[in-house]
Amino acid sequence: MNDLDRAAEILRACERTVLLTGAGVSAESGVPTFRDALDGLWAKYDPMQLATPQAFEADPALVTRWYDERRRRVASCEPNAAHRAISRWGAALGPDRFTLLTQNVDRLHQRAGSENAVELHGTLLVWRCTLTGETAADLPVPLPHCPMPSPAGGLYRPDVVWFGESLPPEAMRTAARAIEDCDVIVSIGTSAVVEPAASFVAWARNHGAAAIEINRDATPISDAVDVSIRGLAAEIVPALVERLLRVD
Ligand code: NAD
């Protein structure tokens, strides 16, 4: 039996499934992974210089410009076959049996139809006032000012989770419930090094769940899962979902 068939067999036997997705799922949509986004003019920066509250405080214009450029790139990208297959999978199992946790900030899962995707790291598409916490989802692309003043007299920052910040409490609660209740967790296109999501697979396993990984490369969790499938998310995930949803 090959890895895809073994993964499908495990998944079919499970009642509740959790997916944890990362930047690799969006790679074939043309959304750069975090490292790849630091190209061209941005190559000289370290993510720590751009993705922290301290960076925003020190140079709000620079950080706003970087996020606004990433937002513009994402707006021109389309969901790929992996996003669409995940959406079909979720629709087939229904919300009581399927939870999608994503570290992605690009909203491509939602654009593919996964309306209940839990955004662990927020999203690039929304900005948040530093004074009031009020959010704005409809600011023009590109922003007319960098930094961008908010009506309350603060600045708009991206509504993403920066290094050193906590995950949104509601997203974390939903994730904890799903992880502790699931029978299987599937980690797709994530390097499994950014905490706390990096520990989600071990957490689910400690509660008795099986674990499957789909990734182009080996990761720190590859040896600790039941099935590790090496390949591109846009090829592997549709093939897996087709096996799962096939009526024999
Ligand atoms: P990461 O960049 O650390 O890891 C991406 C993983 O995907 C790697 O293991 C890589 O080998 C794998 N990969 C690359 N292309 C693939 C493909 N086509 N198919 C399957 N796997 C592939 O990303 P991460 O683990 O999500 O964590 C990094 C942080 O960066 C997260 O906090 C996330 O919020 C943020 N981020 C998000 C986006 C996005 O929304 N698309 C983009 C960049 C960064």
Short mmCIF file of C-alpha atoms and ligand atoms in Angstrom, two decimals:
data_model
loop_
_atom_site.label_atom_id
_atom_site.label_comp_id
_atom_site.label_asym_id
_atom_site.label_seq_id
_atom_site.Cartn_x
_atom_site.Cartn_y
_atom_site.Cartn_z
CA MET A 1 0.00 0.00 0.00
CA ASN A 2 1.43 3.43 -0.86
CA ASP A 3 1.52 6.44 1.49
CA LEU A 4 -1.57 8.06 -0.05
CA ASP A 5 -3.62 4.89 0.40
CA ARG A 6 -2.38 4.49 4.00
CA ALA A 7 -3.29 8.11 4.76
CA ALA A 8 -6.73 7.64 3.19
CA GLU A 9 -7.29 4.47 5.21
CA ILE A 10 -6.45 6.27 8.49
CA LEU A 11 -8.65 9.24 7.58
CA ARG A 12 -11.64 7.09 6.60
CA ALA A 13 -11.53 5.35 9.99
CA CYS A 14 -11.58 8.66 11.89
CA GLU A 15 -14.59 10.57 13.12
CA ARG A 16 -13.01 14.00 13.67
CA THR A 17 -10.28 15.52 11.50
CA VAL A 18 -8.13 18.60 12.13
CA LEU A 19 -6.05 20.20 9.38
CA LEU A 20 -3.16 22.53 10.15
CA THR A 21 -2.01 24.45 7.08
CA GLY A 22 0.97 26.70 6.42
CA ALA A 23 2.56 28.80 3.73
CA GLY A 24 3.37 25.73 1.56
CA VAL A 25 -0.34 25.36 0.72
CA SER A 26 -0.31 28.79 -0.92
CA ALA A 27 3.11 28.45 -2.58
CA GLU A 28 1.62 27.30 -5.89
CA SER A 29 -0.79 30.22 -5.88
CA GLY A 30 2.28 32.44 -6.12
CA VAL A 31 2.12 33.68 -2.50
CA PRO A 32 5.71 33.76 -1.30
CA THR A 33 6.56 31.88 1.90
CA PHE A 34 7.83 34.13 4.67
CA ARG A 35 11.49 33.77 3.66
CA ASP A 36 10.72 34.09 -0.06
CA ALA A 37 8.80 37.32 0.54
CA LEU A 38 12.05 38.93 1.59
CA ASP A 39 13.25 39.38 -1.97
CA GLY A 40 14.17 42.33 -4.19
CA LEU A 41 14.18 45.54 -2.22
CA TRP A 42 13.42 43.64 0.96
CA ALA A 43 16.30 41.13 0.74
CA LYS A 44 18.45 43.10 3.17
CA TYR A 45 15.89 42.79 6.00
CA ASP A 46 15.47 40.11 8.61
CA PRO A 47 11.85 39.05 9.40
CA MET A 48 12.53 40.12 12.97
CA GLN A 49 13.08 43.65 11.64
CA LEU A 50 9.66 43.68 9.99
CA ALA A 51 7.32 41.32 11.86
CA THR A 52 7.49 42.55 15.45
CA PRO A 53 5.69 45.22 17.49
CA GLN A 54 9.10 46.79 18.15
CA ALA A 55 9.77 47.08 14.42
CA PHE A 56 6.45 48.86 13.90
CA GLU A 57 7.15 51.23 16.77
CA ALA A 58 10.64 52.00 15.46
CA ASP A 59 9.69 52.45 11.79
CA PRO A 60 5.93 52.28 11.15
CA ALA A 61 6.34 53.52 7.56
CA LEU A 62 8.72 50.69 6.63
CA VAL A 63 6.62 47.94 8.25
CA THR A 64 3.37 49.30 6.80
CA ARG A 65 4.91 49.42 3.33
CA TRP A 66 6.12 45.80 3.57
CA TYR A 67 2.73 44.49 4.65
CA ASP A 68 0.92 46.62 2.11
CA GLU A 69 3.09 45.16 -0.67
CA ARG A 70 2.38 41.64 0.54
CA ARG A 71 -1.35 42.48 0.65
CA ARG A 72 -1.15 43.69 -2.97
CA ARG A 73 0.59 40.48 -4.08
CA VAL A 74 -2.02 38.32 -2.33
CA ALA A 75 -4.87 40.25 -3.97
CA SER A 76 -3.56 39.17 -7.38
CA CYS A 77 -3.24 35.47 -6.39
CA GLU A 78 -5.92 32.80 -6.78
CA PRO A 79 -6.65 29.73 -4.61
CA ASN A 80 -5.01 26.58 -6.01
CA ALA A 81 -6.08 22.94 -6.25
CA ALA A 82 -5.04 22.29 -2.62
CA HIS A 83 -7.28 25.08 -1.26
CA ARG A 84 -10.18 23.84 -3.39
CA ALA A 85 -9.74 20.20 -2.34
CA ILE A 86 -9.59 21.22 1.35
CA SER A 87 -12.83 23.15 0.88
CA ARG A 88 -14.52 20.07 -0.67
CA TRP A 89 -13.21 17.89 2.17
CA GLY A 90 -14.60 20.26 4.83
CA ALA A 91 -17.97 20.47 3.09
CA ALA A 92 -18.19 16.67 2.87
CA LEU A 93 -17.44 16.08 6.57
CA GLY A 94 -19.25 19.13 7.96
CA PRO A 95 -18.22 21.49 10.78
CA ASP A 96 -18.66 18.96 13.61
CA ARG A 97 -16.17 16.56 12.06
CA PHE A 98 -13.72 18.90 10.33
CA THR A 99 -11.70 21.85 11.64
CA LEU A 100 -9.31 23.83 9.47
CA LEU A 101 -6.61 25.68 11.40
CA THR A 102 -4.41 27.88 9.24
CA GLN A 103 -1.26 29.89 9.85
CA ASN A 104 -1.79 31.58 6.51
CA VAL A 105 -2.65 35.23 6.44
CA ASP A 106 -3.74 35.35 2.77
CA ARG A 107 -7.44 34.31 3.05
CA LEU A 108 -7.06 31.93 0.07
CA HIS A 109 -8.78 29.13 2.04
CA GLN A 110 -11.80 31.37 2.53
CA ARG A 111 -11.77 32.42 -1.14
CA ALA A 112 -11.84 28.70 -2.05
CA GLY A 113 -14.96 28.23 0.10
CA SER A 114 -13.58 27.23 3.54
CA GLU A 115 -15.59 29.83 5.41
CA ASN A 116 -14.86 28.39 8.86
CA ALA A 117 -11.07 28.46 8.54
CA VAL A 118 -9.59 29.44 11.91
CA GLU A 119 -6.96 32.12 11.35
CA LEU A 120 -4.26 31.48 13.93
CA HIS A 121 -2.07 34.37 12.75
CA GLY A 122 -4.73 36.87 11.66
CA THR A 123 -4.82 38.20 8.12
CA LEU A 124 -3.00 40.65 5.87
CA LEU A 125 -6.31 41.87 4.47
CA VAL A 126 -7.46 43.61 7.65
CA TRP A 127 -5.84 46.56 9.45
CA ARG A 128 -6.26 47.41 13.12
CA CYS A 129 -6.13 50.78 14.89
CA THR A 130 -3.28 50.90 17.41
CA LEU A 131 -5.37 53.10 19.74
CA THR A 132 -8.85 51.54 19.73
CA GLY A 133 -8.29 48.05 18.30
CA GLU A 134 -11.02 48.75 15.75
CA THR A 135 -10.49 46.86 12.49
CA ALA A 136 -10.86 47.94 8.86
CA ALA A 137 -11.16 45.44 6.03
CA ASP A 138 -11.75 47.83 3.16
CA LEU A 139 -8.73 50.13 3.08
CA PRO A 140 -7.62 50.98 -0.46
CA VAL A 141 -4.90 48.92 -2.16
CA PRO A 142 -2.27 50.32 -2.06
CA LEU A 143 -2.67 52.43 1.07
CA PRO A 144 -2.64 56.15 0.30
CA HIS A 145 -0.30 56.85 3.25
CA CYS A 146 2.54 54.95 4.93
CA PRO A 147 2.11 54.82 7.86
CA MET A 148 -1.67 54.99 7.59
CA PRO A 149 -3.47 57.20 10.17
CA SER A 150 -6.73 55.85 11.65
CA PRO A 151 -9.79 58.08 12.25
CA ALA A 152 -9.26 57.77 16.03
CA GLY A 153 -5.82 59.38 15.78
CA GLY A 154 -3.79 56.18 15.96
CA LEU A 155 -2.07 54.26 13.16
CA TYR A 156 -3.34 51.26 11.25
CA ARG A 157 -1.18 48.15 11.73
CA PRO A 158 -1.79 44.84 9.93
CA ASP A 159 -4.16 42.54 11.87
CA VAL A 160 -1.57 39.75 11.94
CA VAL A 161 0.19 38.07 14.84
CA TRP A 162 3.78 39.28 15.04
CA PHE A 163 6.72 37.46 16.63
CA GLY A 164 6.40 37.84 20.39
CA GLU A 165 2.59 38.36 20.30
CA SER A 166 -0.04 35.89 21.51
CA LEU A 167 -2.48 34.14 19.21
CA PRO A 168 -6.02 35.58 19.14
CA PRO A 169 -7.70 34.01 22.23
CA GLU A 170 -10.85 32.87 20.39
CA ALA A 171 -8.80 31.16 17.65
CA MET A 172 -6.62 29.51 20.28
CA ARG A 173 -9.68 28.24 22.21
CA THR A 174 -11.21 26.77 19.04
CA ALA A 175 -7.87 25.19 18.14
CA ALA A 176 -7.42 23.67 21.61
CA ARG A 177 -10.90 22.13 21.58
CA ALA A 178 -10.45 20.69 18.10
CA ILE A 179 -6.96 19.33 18.81
CA GLU A 180 -7.97 17.61 22.03
CA ASP A 181 -11.12 16.11 20.45
CA CYS A 182 -9.76 14.97 17.09
CA ASP A 183 -8.88 11.44 15.97
CA VAL A 184 -6.44 12.60 13.31
CA ILE A 185 -4.42 15.74 12.59
CA VAL A 186 -3.06 16.51 9.12
CA SER A 187 -0.21 19.00 8.84
CA ILE A 188 0.08 20.46 5.33
CA GLY A 189 2.79 22.79 3.98
CA THR A 190 4.06 24.00 7.31
CA SER A 191 7.67 23.94 8.45
CA ALA A 192 6.48 23.00 11.95
CA VAL A 193 8.95 25.38 13.57
CA VAL A 194 6.81 28.47 14.37
CA GLU A 195 5.21 28.08 17.82
CA PRO A 196 2.63 27.46 19.10
CA ALA A 197 1.28 25.80 15.95
CA ALA A 198 4.50 23.78 15.75
CA SER A 199 3.38 21.83 18.83
CA PHE A 200 -0.17 21.13 17.64
CA VAL A 201 0.72 17.76 16.11
CA ALA A 202 2.44 16.54 19.31
CA TRP A 203 -0.48 17.90 21.34
CA ALA A 204 -3.03 15.96 19.28
CA ARG A 205 -0.89 12.81 19.44
CA ASN A 206 -0.72 13.10 23.23
CA HIS A 207 -4.52 12.99 23.17
CA GLY A 208 -4.45 9.79 21.11
CA ALA A 209 -4.84 11.19 17.58
CA ALA A 210 -3.12 9.80 14.50
CA ALA A 211 -0.95 12.23 12.51
CA ILE A 212 -0.29 12.71 8.80
CA GLU A 213 2.08 15.18 7.17
CA ILE A 214 2.09 16.50 3.61
CA ASN A 215 5.11 18.63 2.76
CA ARG A 216 7.52 19.25 -0.10
CA ASP A 217 10.44 18.80 2.34
CA ALA A 218 11.23 16.94 5.54
CA THR A 219 10.40 18.83 8.74
CA PRO A 220 11.13 18.31 12.44
CA ILE A 221 7.87 16.30 12.77
CA SER A 222 8.32 14.04 9.72
CA ASP A 223 9.69 11.14 11.74
CA ALA A 224 7.04 11.46 14.45
CA VAL A 225 3.90 11.12 12.30
CA ASP A 226 2.11 7.94 11.16
CA VAL A 227 2.38 8.83 7.48
CA SER A 228 4.63 11.49 5.95
CA ILE A 229 3.89 12.24 2.31
CA ARG A 230 6.57 14.18 0.45
CA GLY A 231 5.23 16.28 -2.43
CA LEU A 232 3.48 19.45 -3.53
CA ALA A 233 0.29 20.32 -1.67
CA ALA A 234 -1.54 21.19 -4.92
CA GLU A 235 -0.91 17.65 -6.21
CA ILE A 236 -1.10 15.51 -3.07
CA VAL A 237 -4.12 17.04 -1.35
CA PRO A 238 -6.52 16.71 -4.33
CA ALA A 239 -5.37 13.10 -4.86
CA LEU A 240 -5.99 12.32 -1.19
CA VAL A 241 -9.39 14.02 -1.11
CA GLU A 242 -10.43 12.19 -4.28
CA ARG A 243 -9.62 8.86 -2.57
CA LEU A 244 -11.50 9.94 0.56
CA LEU A 245 -14.65 11.10 -1.14
CA ARG A 246 -14.78 8.37 -3.75
CA VAL A 247 -17.82 6.15 -3.40
CA ASP A 248 -16.59 2.58 -3.92
P1 NAD B 1 7.09 28.36 6.43
O1 NAD B 1 7.46 29.31 5.32
O2 NAD B 1 7.92 28.34 7.66
O3 NAD B 1 7.09 26.85 5.86
C1 NAD B 1 6.51 26.49 4.65
C2 NAD B 1 6.62 24.99 4.52
O4 NAD B 1 5.96 24.58 3.34
C3 NAD B 1 8.06 24.46 4.42
O5 NAD B 1 8.20 23.30 5.23
C4 NAD B 1 8.22 24.09 2.94
O6 NAD B 1 9.08 22.99 2.77
C5 NAD B 1 6.79 23.72 2.59
N1 NAD B 1 6.43 23.92 1.20
C6 NAD B 1 6.82 24.90 0.34
N2 NAD B 1 6.19 24.80 -0.82
C7 NAD B 1 5.35 23.72 -0.72
C8 NAD B 1 4.41 23.12 -1.59
N3 NAD B 1 4.20 23.60 -2.83
N4 NAD B 1 3.71 22.05 -1.14
C9 NAD B 1 3.90 21.56 0.11
N5 NAD B 1 4.78 22.09 0.98
C10 NAD B 1 5.49 23.17 0.57
O7 NAD B 1 5.57 28.63 6.72
P2 NAD B 1 4.68 28.29 7.99
O8 NAD B 1 5.05 26.97 8.54
O9 NAD B 1 3.29 28.56 7.54
O10 NAD B 1 5.07 29.36 9.11
C11 NAD B 1 5.66 30.60 8.85
C12 NAD B 1 4.85 31.84 9.23
O11 NAD B 1 4.76 32.67 8.09
C13 NAD B 1 3.48 31.65 9.68
O12 NAD B 1 3.37 32.36 10.85
C14 NAD B 1 2.57 32.32 8.63
O13 NAD B 1 1.58 33.06 9.27
C15 NAD B 1 3.46 33.23 7.91
N6 NAD B 1 3.26 33.33 6.43
C16 NAD B 1 2.04 33.12 5.83
C17 NAD B 1 1.92 33.20 4.43
C18 NAD B 1 0.57 33.02 3.75
O14 NAD B 1 -0.46 33.42 4.27
N7 NAD B 1 0.51 32.40 2.56
C19 NAD B 1 3.03 33.46 3.66
C20 NAD B 1 4.26 33.67 4.31
C21 NAD B 1 4.35 33.59 5.70
#
